[in-house]
Coordinates of C-alpha atoms and ligand atoms in Angstrom, one line a residue:
M22 CA -14.5 -37.8 19.5
Q23 CA -14.8 -34.2 19.9
D24 CA -15.5 -32.4 16.8
T25 CA -12.9 -29.7 16.3
T26 CA -14.1 -28.3 12.9
I27 CA -13.9 -24.6 12.6
K28 CA -17.6 -23.8 11.9
N29 CA -18.0 -20.4 13.3
L30 CA -15.8 -17.3 12.2
V31 CA -16.2 -14.1 14.0
I32 CA -14.8 -10.8 12.6
L33 CA -14.4 -8.2 15.1
G34 CA -14.5 -4.6 13.4
G35 CA -16.2 -3.1 10.4
G36 CA -13.6 -0.9 8.9
T37 CA -11.9 -1.6 5.5
A38 CA -10.2 -4.6 7.0
G39 CA -13.2 -6.2 8.5
W40 CA -15.5 -5.9 5.6
M41 CA -12.8 -6.8 3.1
T42 CA -12.2 -9.9 5.1
A43 CA -15.9 -10.7 5.4
A44 CA -16.5 -10.1 1.6
L45 CA -13.7 -12.5 0.6
M46 CA -14.5 -15.2 3.2
S47 CA -18.2 -15.2 2.3
K48 CA -17.2 -15.6 -1.4
V49 CA -14.8 -18.4 -0.7
L50 CA -16.0 -20.2 2.5
G51 CA -19.6 -19.0 2.8
K52 CA -21.0 -22.5 2.1
V53 CA -18.9 -24.3 4.9
V54 CA -18.5 -21.6 7.5
N55 CA -20.9 -19.3 9.4
I56 CA -19.4 -15.7 9.3
T57 CA -20.4 -13.2 11.8
L58 CA -19.0 -9.5 12.0
V59 CA -19.3 -7.4 15.0
E60 CA -18.8 -3.7 14.8
S61 CA -19.6 -0.5 16.7
D62 CA -20.9 2.6 15.1
Q63 CA -20.2 4.4 18.3
I64 CA -16.4 3.6 18.1
G65 CA -16.4 4.1 14.3
T66 CA -13.5 3.5 12.0
V67 CA -10.2 5.2 11.3
G68 CA -11.6 6.9 8.3
V69 CA -8.6 7.2 6.1
G70 CA -7.0 5.0 3.7
E71 CA -7.8 6.0 0.0
A72 CA -5.0 5.2 -2.3
T73 CA -4.1 1.7 -3.3
I74 CA -1.9 -0.5 -5.4
P75 CA -2.7 -2.6 -8.7
P76 CA -3.4 -6.0 -7.0
I77 CA -6.7 -4.4 -5.7
V78 CA -8.0 -4.7 -9.2
N79 CA -7.6 -8.6 -9.0
F80 CA -9.1 -8.5 -5.5
N81 CA -12.4 -6.7 -6.6
Q82 CA -12.7 -9.1 -9.7
A83 CA -12.3 -12.2 -7.2
L84 CA -15.1 -10.7 -5.3
G85 CA -17.1 -10.4 -8.4
L86 CA -17.3 -6.5 -8.3
D87 CA -18.2 -4.7 -11.4
E88 CA -15.6 -1.8 -12.0
K89 CA -18.2 0.7 -13.2
E90 CA -20.4 0.0 -10.1
F91 CA -17.3 0.1 -7.8
L92 CA -16.1 3.4 -9.1
K93 CA -19.5 4.9 -8.8
Q94 CA -20.2 3.6 -5.3
T95 CA -16.9 4.4 -3.8
K96 CA -16.5 7.8 -5.8
G97 CA -13.1 6.5 -7.1
S98 CA -10.7 7.5 -9.5
I99 CA -7.8 5.8 -11.4
K100 CA -4.1 5.7 -10.0
L101 CA -1.2 5.3 -12.2
G102 CA 1.4 5.8 -9.7
I103 CA 2.7 8.2 -7.0
Q104 CA 4.5 11.3 -7.7
F105 CA 7.2 11.9 -5.1
E106 CA 8.0 15.7 -4.7
N107 CA 11.0 17.2 -2.8
W108 CA 11.9 13.9 -1.5
S109 CA 15.5 13.6 -3.1
R110 CA 16.0 17.3 -3.1
Q111 CA 13.7 20.1 -2.7
G112 CA 12.4 21.2 -6.2
E113 CA 13.0 17.8 -7.7
H114 CA 10.4 15.1 -8.4
Y115 CA 10.0 11.6 -9.6
M116 CA 7.2 8.9 -10.0
H117 CA 6.7 5.6 -8.7
A118 CA 4.8 4.5 -11.8
F119 CA 3.1 1.2 -11.7
G120 CA 3.7 -1.2 -14.6
S121 CA 6.7 -1.8 -16.8
I122 CA 9.2 0.7 -18.1
G123 CA 10.7 0.5 -21.7
K124 CA 10.8 -3.1 -22.9
N125 CA 11.2 -6.4 -21.0
F126 CA 14.4 -8.2 -21.7
P127 CA 15.0 -11.8 -20.3
F128 CA 18.2 -11.6 -18.7
C129 CA 18.8 -7.8 -18.1
D130 CA 16.3 -5.1 -17.2
F131 CA 15.6 -2.3 -19.4
H132 CA 17.2 0.3 -17.2
H133 CA 20.7 -1.0 -17.9
F134 CA 20.2 0.1 -21.6
W135 CA 19.0 3.5 -20.4
L136 CA 22.1 3.7 -18.2
R137 CA 24.3 2.7 -21.1
N138 CA 22.5 5.3 -23.4
R139 CA 23.0 7.9 -20.6
E140 CA 26.6 7.2 -20.6
Q141 CA 26.8 7.7 -24.3
G142 CA 25.1 11.2 -23.9
G143 CA 21.6 10.3 -24.0
A144 CA 19.7 12.9 -22.0
D145 CA 16.3 11.3 -21.7
S146 CA 14.5 10.8 -18.3
Y147 CA 13.9 7.1 -17.2
W148 CA 10.2 8.0 -17.1
D149 CA 10.2 9.0 -20.8
Y150 CA 10.0 5.2 -21.3
S151 CA 7.1 4.7 -18.8
L152 CA 3.6 4.5 -20.5
N153 CA 2.1 4.9 -17.0
Y154 CA 4.1 8.1 -16.2
Q155 CA 3.4 9.7 -19.6
A156 CA -0.4 8.9 -19.3
A157 CA -0.5 10.3 -15.7
M158 CA 1.3 13.6 -16.7
N159 CA -1.2 14.0 -19.6
N160 CA -4.1 13.1 -17.4
K161 CA -5.1 10.2 -19.7
F162 CA -6.3 6.6 -19.0
A163 CA -8.0 3.6 -20.5
P164 CA -7.3 0.0 -19.5
L165 CA -4.7 -1.4 -21.9
A166 CA -3.2 -4.8 -21.7
N167 CA -0.7 -4.1 -24.4
I168 CA 0.6 -1.1 -26.5
P169 CA -1.5 -1.7 -29.6
N170 CA 0.1 -3.8 -32.3
T171 CA 3.0 -4.7 -30.0
N172 CA 3.8 -7.2 -27.2
L173 CA 4.9 -4.4 -25.0
P174 CA 3.0 -4.2 -21.8
G175 CA 0.2 -1.6 -21.3
I176 CA -1.1 0.2 -18.4
S177 CA -1.0 -1.1 -14.8
Y178 CA -3.4 0.7 -12.7
A179 CA -5.0 0.8 -9.1
Y180 CA -7.6 3.0 -7.6
H181 CA -8.2 6.1 -5.2
F182 CA -11.4 5.5 -3.4
D183 CA -13.4 6.8 -0.4
A184 CA -12.6 4.0 2.2
G185 CA -15.6 4.5 4.1
L186 CA -17.9 4.0 1.1
Y187 CA -15.8 1.0 -0.1
A188 CA -16.5 -0.6 3.3
R189 CA -20.2 0.3 3.0
Y190 CA -20.1 -1.4 -0.5
L191 CA -18.6 -4.5 0.7
R192 CA -20.8 -4.7 3.5
R193 CA -23.8 -5.0 1.1
V194 CA -21.9 -7.5 -0.9
A195 CA -21.1 -9.6 2.2
E196 CA -24.5 -9.5 3.6
G197 CA -25.8 -10.5 0.4
R198 CA -23.8 -13.6 0.7
G199 CA -25.0 -14.5 4.2
V200 CA -22.6 -12.7 6.6
K201 CA -24.5 -11.9 9.9
R202 CA -23.8 -8.4 11.2
I203 CA -24.1 -7.5 14.7
E204 CA -23.9 -3.8 15.8
G205 CA -22.5 -3.5 19.3
K206 CA -19.5 -2.8 21.5
V207 CA -17.5 -5.6 22.8
C208 CA -16.8 -5.1 26.6
D209 CA -15.5 -8.5 27.6
V210 CA -13.5 -11.2 25.9
R211 CA -13.8 -14.8 27.5
Q212 CA -11.1 -17.1 27.1
N213 CA -10.6 -20.8 27.9
S214 CA -8.7 -21.0 31.1
D215 CA -6.4 -23.9 30.0
T216 CA -5.6 -23.0 26.4
G217 CA -6.3 -19.1 26.3
F218 CA -8.4 -19.6 23.2
I219 CA -11.1 -17.0 22.9
E220 CA -14.5 -18.6 23.4
N221 CA -16.9 -15.7 23.1
L222 CA -17.1 -11.9 22.9
L223 CA -19.6 -10.2 25.4
L224 CA -21.4 -7.1 24.0
E225 CA -22.6 -4.2 26.1
S226 CA -26.1 -5.3 25.1
G227 CA -25.5 -8.6 27.1
Q228 CA -25.4 -10.5 23.8
V229 CA -22.7 -13.2 23.6
V230 CA -21.1 -13.9 20.2
E231 CA -19.5 -17.4 20.1
G232 CA -16.6 -18.4 17.7
D233 CA -14.2 -21.0 16.9
L234 CA -11.8 -18.6 15.1
F235 CA -11.7 -14.9 15.6
V236 CA -10.4 -12.5 13.2
D237 CA -9.3 -9.1 14.9
C238 CA -10.0 -6.2 12.6
S239 CA -10.6 -3.7 15.5
G240 CA -8.0 -1.2 14.3
F241 CA -5.0 0.1 16.3
V242 CA -6.5 -1.0 19.6
G243 CA -6.0 -4.7 18.7
L244 CA -8.7 -5.7 21.1
L245 CA -8.2 -9.4 20.6
I246 CA -4.8 -9.9 19.4
E247 CA -3.2 -7.6 22.0
K248 CA -5.6 -7.1 24.8
A249 CA -6.8 -10.7 25.0
V250 CA -4.2 -13.2 23.5
G251 CA -1.2 -10.7 24.1
S252 CA 0.7 -11.0 20.9
E253 CA 3.7 -8.6 21.1
Y254 CA 4.2 -5.5 18.8
E255 CA 7.6 -5.0 17.4
S256 CA 8.2 -1.3 16.9
W257 CA 10.1 -0.1 13.7
Q258 CA 10.2 3.6 14.7
Q259 CA 14.1 3.5 14.7
W260 CA 13.7 3.5 10.9
L261 CA 10.5 5.2 10.3
P262 CA 10.6 8.4 12.4
C263 CA 7.0 9.7 11.8
D264 CA 4.4 8.8 14.3
R265 CA 1.4 11.3 13.7
A266 CA -0.9 12.1 10.9
M267 CA -3.2 15.1 10.4
A268 CA -6.0 14.6 7.8
V269 CA -8.4 16.8 6.1
P270 CA -10.4 16.6 3.0
S271 CA -10.6 19.5 0.5
C272 CA -12.8 20.5 -2.3
S273 CA -12.1 18.5 -5.5
P274 CA -10.1 20.2 -8.2
E275 CA -11.4 20.7 -11.7
R276 CA -9.2 18.0 -13.1
I277 CA -8.8 14.8 -11.2
P278 CA -5.2 13.7 -11.8
P279 CA -4.8 9.9 -12.0
Y280 CA -2.0 9.7 -9.5
T281 CA -1.2 10.3 -5.8
R282 CA 1.0 13.1 -4.7
S283 CA 3.4 12.7 -1.8
I284 CA 5.2 16.1 -1.0
A285 CA 8.1 16.0 1.3
H286 CA 8.4 18.8 3.8
A287 CA 10.9 19.7 6.5
C288 CA 9.6 17.1 9.0
G289 CA 7.4 15.0 7.3
W290 CA 5.4 14.5 4.1
Q291 CA 1.9 15.2 2.6
W292 CA -0.5 13.1 0.7
Q293 CA -3.0 14.5 -1.9
I294 CA -5.4 11.7 -3.1
P295 CA -7.9 13.0 -5.7
L296 CA -11.4 11.4 -5.6
Q297 CA -14.5 12.3 -7.7
H298 CA -16.2 14.4 -4.9
R299 CA -13.2 15.7 -2.9
T300 CA -9.3 15.4 -2.5
G301 CA -8.1 13.6 0.6
N302 CA -5.2 15.3 2.3
G303 CA -2.9 14.5 5.1
L304 CA 0.4 15.1 6.7
V305 CA 2.6 12.5 8.2
Y306 CA 5.0 13.9 10.6
S307 CA 7.4 13.3 13.5
S308 CA 6.1 14.6 16.7
E309 CA 9.8 14.8 18.1
H310 CA 10.4 17.5 15.3
W311 CA 7.0 19.1 14.8
S312 CA 4.2 20.2 17.2
D313 CA 0.5 19.7 15.9
E314 CA 0.4 23.4 15.4
Q315 CA 3.4 23.5 13.2
A316 CA 2.0 20.4 11.2
H317 CA -1.3 22.3 10.9
E318 CA 0.4 25.4 9.5
V319 CA 2.2 23.4 6.9
L320 CA -0.9 21.2 5.9
F321 CA -3.2 24.2 5.5
G322 CA -0.5 26.3 3.8
N323 CA -0.5 23.5 1.1
L324 CA -4.0 22.4 0.6
P325 CA -5.2 22.2 -3.2
G326 CA -8.5 23.6 -2.4
E327 CA -10.7 24.7 0.5
A328 CA -10.8 22.4 3.6
L329 CA -14.2 20.7 4.0
S330 CA -13.8 20.0 7.8
E331 CA -11.7 20.3 10.7
P332 CA -8.5 18.3 10.7
R333 CA -8.2 15.0 12.5
I334 CA -5.1 14.0 14.3
I335 CA -4.1 10.2 14.1
P336 CA -1.2 9.0 16.4
F337 CA 0.4 5.8 15.2
R338 CA 3.2 3.4 16.1
T339 CA 5.0 2.0 13.0
G340 CA 5.6 -1.8 13.4
H341 CA 4.1 -5.2 13.3
R342 CA 2.8 -7.9 15.5
R343 CA 5.4 -10.6 16.1
E344 CA 2.7 -13.1 15.8
Q345 CA -0.2 -11.9 13.4
W346 CA -2.1 -15.1 14.2
C347 CA -1.9 -16.1 17.9
K348 CA -4.0 -19.1 19.5
N349 CA -7.4 -18.7 17.7
V350 CA -7.0 -15.1 16.7
V351 CA -5.9 -13.8 13.5
S352 CA -5.3 -10.1 13.2
L353 CA -5.8 -8.1 10.0
G354 CA -5.6 -4.4 9.1
L355 CA -4.4 -1.8 11.7
A356 CA -4.7 -4.5 14.4
S357 CA -1.9 -6.4 12.7
G358 CA 0.6 -3.6 12.3
F359 CA 1.2 -0.4 10.5
L360 CA 3.4 1.0 8.0
E361 CA 2.8 4.8 7.0
P362 CA 0.9 5.2 3.8
L363 CA 3.8 6.3 1.8
E364 CA 3.4 3.3 -0.6
S365 CA -0.3 2.9 -0.1
T366 CA 0.3 -0.5 1.3
S367 CA -2.1 -1.0 4.3
I368 CA -5.2 -1.8 2.2
H369 CA -3.0 -4.3 0.1
L370 CA -1.8 -5.9 3.3
V371 CA -5.4 -6.7 4.4
Q372 CA -6.0 -8.2 0.9
S373 CA -3.0 -10.4 1.2
A374 CA -3.5 -11.5 4.6
A375 CA -7.1 -12.3 4.0
T376 CA -6.1 -14.3 1.1
R377 CA -3.3 -15.9 3.1
L378 CA -5.8 -16.8 5.7
V379 CA -8.2 -18.5 3.1
K380 CA -5.3 -20.6 2.0
C381 CA -4.2 -21.6 5.5
F382 CA -7.8 -21.9 6.8
P383 CA -8.1 -24.4 9.6
H384 CA -10.2 -27.3 9.0
R385 CA -10.2 -29.8 12.0
G386 CA -8.7 -27.7 14.7
I387 CA -6.0 -25.2 14.6
R388 CA -2.7 -26.7 13.9
Q389 CA 0.6 -25.0 15.0
E390 CA 2.4 -25.7 11.7
E391 CA -0.3 -23.8 9.8
V392 CA -0.2 -20.8 12.2
A393 CA 3.7 -20.7 12.0
E394 CA 3.8 -20.8 8.3
F395 CA 1.0 -18.1 8.2
N396 CA 3.1 -15.9 10.6
R397 CA 6.3 -16.5 8.7
Q398 CA 4.8 -15.2 5.3
S399 CA 3.2 -12.3 7.0
R400 CA 6.6 -11.3 8.6
V401 CA 8.6 -11.6 5.3
E402 CA 6.0 -9.5 3.5
M403 CA 5.9 -6.7 6.0
E404 CA 9.6 -6.6 6.3
R405 CA 10.1 -6.3 2.6
I406 CA 7.5 -3.4 2.3
R407 CA 9.2 -1.8 5.4
D408 CA 12.6 -1.8 3.7
F409 CA 11.0 -0.3 0.5
I410 CA 9.6 2.6 2.7
I411 CA 12.7 3.2 4.6
L412 CA 14.7 3.6 1.3
H413 CA 12.7 6.8 0.6
Y414 CA 13.9 8.4 3.9
K415 CA 17.3 7.1 3.9
A416 CA 18.3 7.9 0.3
N417 CA 17.6 11.7 0.7
Q418 CA 19.8 14.5 -0.1
R419 CA 18.0 17.2 1.7
R420 CA 20.2 19.3 4.0
D421 CA 17.3 21.7 5.3
S422 CA 16.4 20.0 8.6
D423 CA 17.6 17.8 11.3
F424 CA 14.8 15.4 10.5
W425 CA 16.3 14.6 6.9
R426 CA 19.9 14.7 8.1
Q427 CA 19.0 12.1 10.9
C428 CA 17.2 10.0 8.3
E429 CA 20.3 10.0 5.9
D430 CA 22.6 9.1 8.7
M431 CA 20.4 6.3 10.2
S432 CA 21.7 2.8 9.9
V433 CA 19.2 0.5 8.1
P434 CA 18.3 -3.1 8.1
D435 CA 21.0 -5.2 6.3
S436 CA 18.5 -6.4 3.9
L437 CA 18.0 -2.8 2.6
R438 CA 21.6 -1.8 2.9
E439 CA 22.7 -4.7 0.7
K440 CA 20.1 -3.8 -1.9
M441 CA 21.2 -0.1 -2.0
E442 CA 25.0 -1.0 -2.3
L443 CA 24.3 -3.6 -5.1
F444 CA 22.4 -1.2 -7.0
R445 CA 24.6 1.8 -6.6
S446 CA 27.7 -0.3 -7.7
T447 CA 26.4 -2.4 -10.5
G448 CA 22.8 -1.2 -11.3
K449 CA 21.5 -4.6 -10.4
V450 CA 18.5 -5.2 -8.3
F451 CA 16.6 -8.2 -7.7
R452 CA 13.1 -8.9 -6.3
D453 CA 13.2 -11.1 -3.2
Y454 CA 10.9 -14.0 -2.8
D455 CA 7.6 -12.7 -1.6
D456 CA 8.6 -9.0 -2.3
L457 CA 5.4 -7.0 -3.0
F458 CA 7.4 -4.6 -5.1
T459 CA 8.9 -5.4 -8.4
E460 CA 12.4 -4.7 -9.6
I461 CA 11.0 -1.7 -11.7
A462 CA 9.6 -0.2 -8.5
W463 CA 12.7 -0.5 -6.6
Q464 CA 14.8 1.1 -9.7
Q465 CA 12.4 4.0 -9.8
V466 CA 12.7 4.9 -6.2
M467 CA 16.5 4.4 -6.2
I468 CA 16.9 6.4 -9.3
G469 CA 14.4 9.1 -8.4
Q470 CA 16.0 9.5 -4.9
G471 CA 19.3 10.0 -6.4
I472 CA 21.1 6.6 -6.5
L473 CA 22.7 6.5 -9.8
P474 CA 24.4 3.2 -10.6
Q475 CA 28.1 3.3 -11.4
D476 CA 27.7 0.5 -13.8
H477 CA 25.3 -1.3 -16.1
H478 CA 24.8 -4.8 -17.1
V479 CA 27.3 -6.0 -19.8
I480 CA 24.5 -7.0 -22.2
A481 CA 23.5 -3.4 -22.7
D482 CA 27.0 -3.1 -24.4
G483 CA 25.7 -5.6 -27.1
L484 CA 24.0 -2.8 -29.0
N485 CA 26.1 -0.4 -30.9
E486 CA 25.4 3.4 -30.7
G487 CA 22.9 3.3 -33.8
Q488 CA 21.1 0.3 -32.4
M489 CA 20.7 2.0 -29.0
K490 CA 19.5 5.2 -30.6
D491 CA 16.9 3.2 -32.5
L492 CA 15.7 1.2 -29.6
M493 CA 15.2 4.3 -27.4
G494 CA 13.8 6.3 -30.2
S495 CA 11.1 3.7 -31.2
L496 CA 10.1 3.0 -27.6
K497 CA 9.6 6.7 -27.0
T498 CA 7.7 7.3 -30.1
L499 CA 5.5 4.3 -29.4
I500 CA 4.6 5.5 -25.8
Q501 CA 4.1 9.1 -27.0
G502 CA 1.7 7.9 -29.8
T503 CA -0.1 5.6 -27.4
V504 CA -0.7 8.3 -24.9
E505 CA -1.9 10.7 -27.6
Q506 CA -4.8 8.2 -28.4
L507 CA -5.9 7.7 -24.9
P508 CA -9.0 9.4 -23.5
P509 CA -8.8 11.8 -20.6
H510 CA -9.0 10.3 -17.3
E511 CA -12.3 12.2 -16.6
A512 CA -13.8 10.9 -19.6
Y513 CA -13.2 7.3 -18.3
L514 CA -14.8 8.3 -15.0
S515 CA -17.8 9.9 -16.4
H516 CA -18.3 7.1 -19.1
N517 CA -18.3 4.8 -16.3
Ligands
FAD603 P1 -10.6 0.7 11.7 O1 -11.0 1.4 10.4 O2 -10.1 1.4 12.7 O3 -11.7 -0.3 12.1 C1 -11.8 -0.7 13.3 C2 -13.2 -1.4 13.6 O4 -13.2 -2.3 14.8 C3 -14.3 -0.4 13.5 O5 -15.4 -0.8 12.8 C4 -14.6 -0.2 15.1 O6 -16.0 0.1 15.3 C5 -14.5 -1.6 15.4 N1 -14.2 -1.8 16.9 C6 -13.1 -1.5 17.5 N2 -13.2 -1.8 18.9 C7 -14.6 -2.4 19.0 C8 -15.3 -2.9 20.1 N3 -14.8 -2.8 21.4 N4 -16.5 -3.4 19.8 C9 -17.0 -3.5 18.7 N5 -16.3 -3.0 17.6 C10 -15.2 -2.4 17.8 N6 -4.2 2.3 3.6 C11 -4.0 2.3 2.3 O7 -4.0 1.3 1.6 N7 -3.8 3.6 1.5 C12 -3.8 4.8 2.2 O8 -3.7 5.9 1.5 C13 -3.9 4.9 3.6 N8 -3.8 5.9 4.3 C14 -3.7 6.0 5.6 C15 -3.5 7.2 6.2 C16 -3.5 7.2 7.6 C17 -3.1 8.4 8.5 C18 -3.7 5.8 8.6 C19 -3.7 5.9 9.9 C20 -3.9 4.8 7.7 C21 -3.9 4.7 6.4 N9 -4.3 3.5 5.7 C22 -4.0 3.7 4.3 C23 -4.5 2.4 6.4 C24 -6.1 2.2 6.3 O9 -6.6 3.2 6.9 C25 -6.2 1.1 7.0 O10 -5.5 -0.1 6.7 C26 -7.7 0.4 6.8 O11 -8.6 1.5 6.9 C27 -8.1 -0.6 7.5 O12 -8.4 -0.1 9.0 P2 -9.1 -1.2 10.0 O13 -10.4 -1.7 9.4 O14 -8.0 -2.2 10.2 O15 -9.4 -0.3 11.1

């Protein structure tokens, strides 16, 4: 009988996606599968992607990385959330702060109490009850599982890091665990004439790389998933109008804020990501509304420090592969789809797809049921994130450009429309199965973008005015007291 066991795994691409996949696969499957990674220095990597979300902490731990070493190697900093400026209206801002807000109640989220308190004349901002937000604004950080002497959740955090250095660091980790790296450019992909499965990759050097399963981390080009096995790309540009980014690093400021800034402009938005050695900047914009020259003017007019290089323009197509896994090719990273970096989800999508691949890893041959389940989970995950990102555009009250007016007028996916309507009328929001973002994330963005619910949960009426005042007052005091005790963010980085 023919042995169909998957023994040879080939990863094409040595960007963040390729090396994250190689590091995870070698850790979990290294004893049973031979892993080879092919990359071309001549082609290089996309070279952006510096902000992450909290699950990265678990990923690094699963790989066995030491946080201190990781921050040193990647010149990283701590991220407590994303500050959205000028998104709802010019001059206004809010934060999507990670972690919890207020206090967790079993049947009714804290924001219902906040809404009730507001009706009674309370003037506090929702973010007065966010430990992450208060720490971010005061430039403070320490890992904290709970607010001391309480069972209230502590700080939830992620990282900003230099993605190129992260890939290099993971390369050393993966090679140390037996991953074989081949430097070279793939010039031909050979497929079985009956099945269409890829059999091997031909490099310009003449070397042939055989494999049973191929992970396509070749970036936007999708060399295997698109060019070879032909998995279709579904565009989501009708909802996410930006299609270009201009990126440039600048000198690092004296203080390193522990949060990402996302600043909306007339026809796009700008990111600022503080690292130890520089600030990563970029402008995401719509080429229908802005030329590259206009984008350049806006970006360079709003840099937080002197530019360290010439800007790079990166065109992109928002959307995803209908089949992220097709035949014996699984695409990860930019080869599998792209959602703009507004909520820093791309590196997370690599992490979750690589984890999913481990869970669905084929044993004796590739089974269609496994492939279908992998693709279903991938699609649901992408669609939920897509909705969350569209929300930022749709729920805007800017009237200063056609771009923002068109975003407000556009029809959105039913899944998002229903969520917004439910929240607007009742204050309720539910995390769908497989939704990366929690209810608290959705609440913050909806409230921050100006969707103020017309009602609150009836449970919040259970507190009389005095009890409500006590609850709110004690939470605020606890949060303020905790923030005062935290060390400065820079102290945490330099201590590490
Ligand atoms: P790439 O970095 O493009 O790597 C592709 C690899 O394939 C390279 O090693 C290349 O050499 C190799 N390759 C290609 N063709 C061949 C060939 N023929 N032969 C051999 N090798 C080949 N993500 C976040 O999580 N947070 C962010 O803040 C963020 N910001 C972003 C901003 C922008 C403007 C963009 C475009 C993306 C951003 N991302 C962000 C996404 C993030 O950059 C990517 O998800 C991540 O870097 C993974 O890229 P990749 O490895 O898939 O592709």
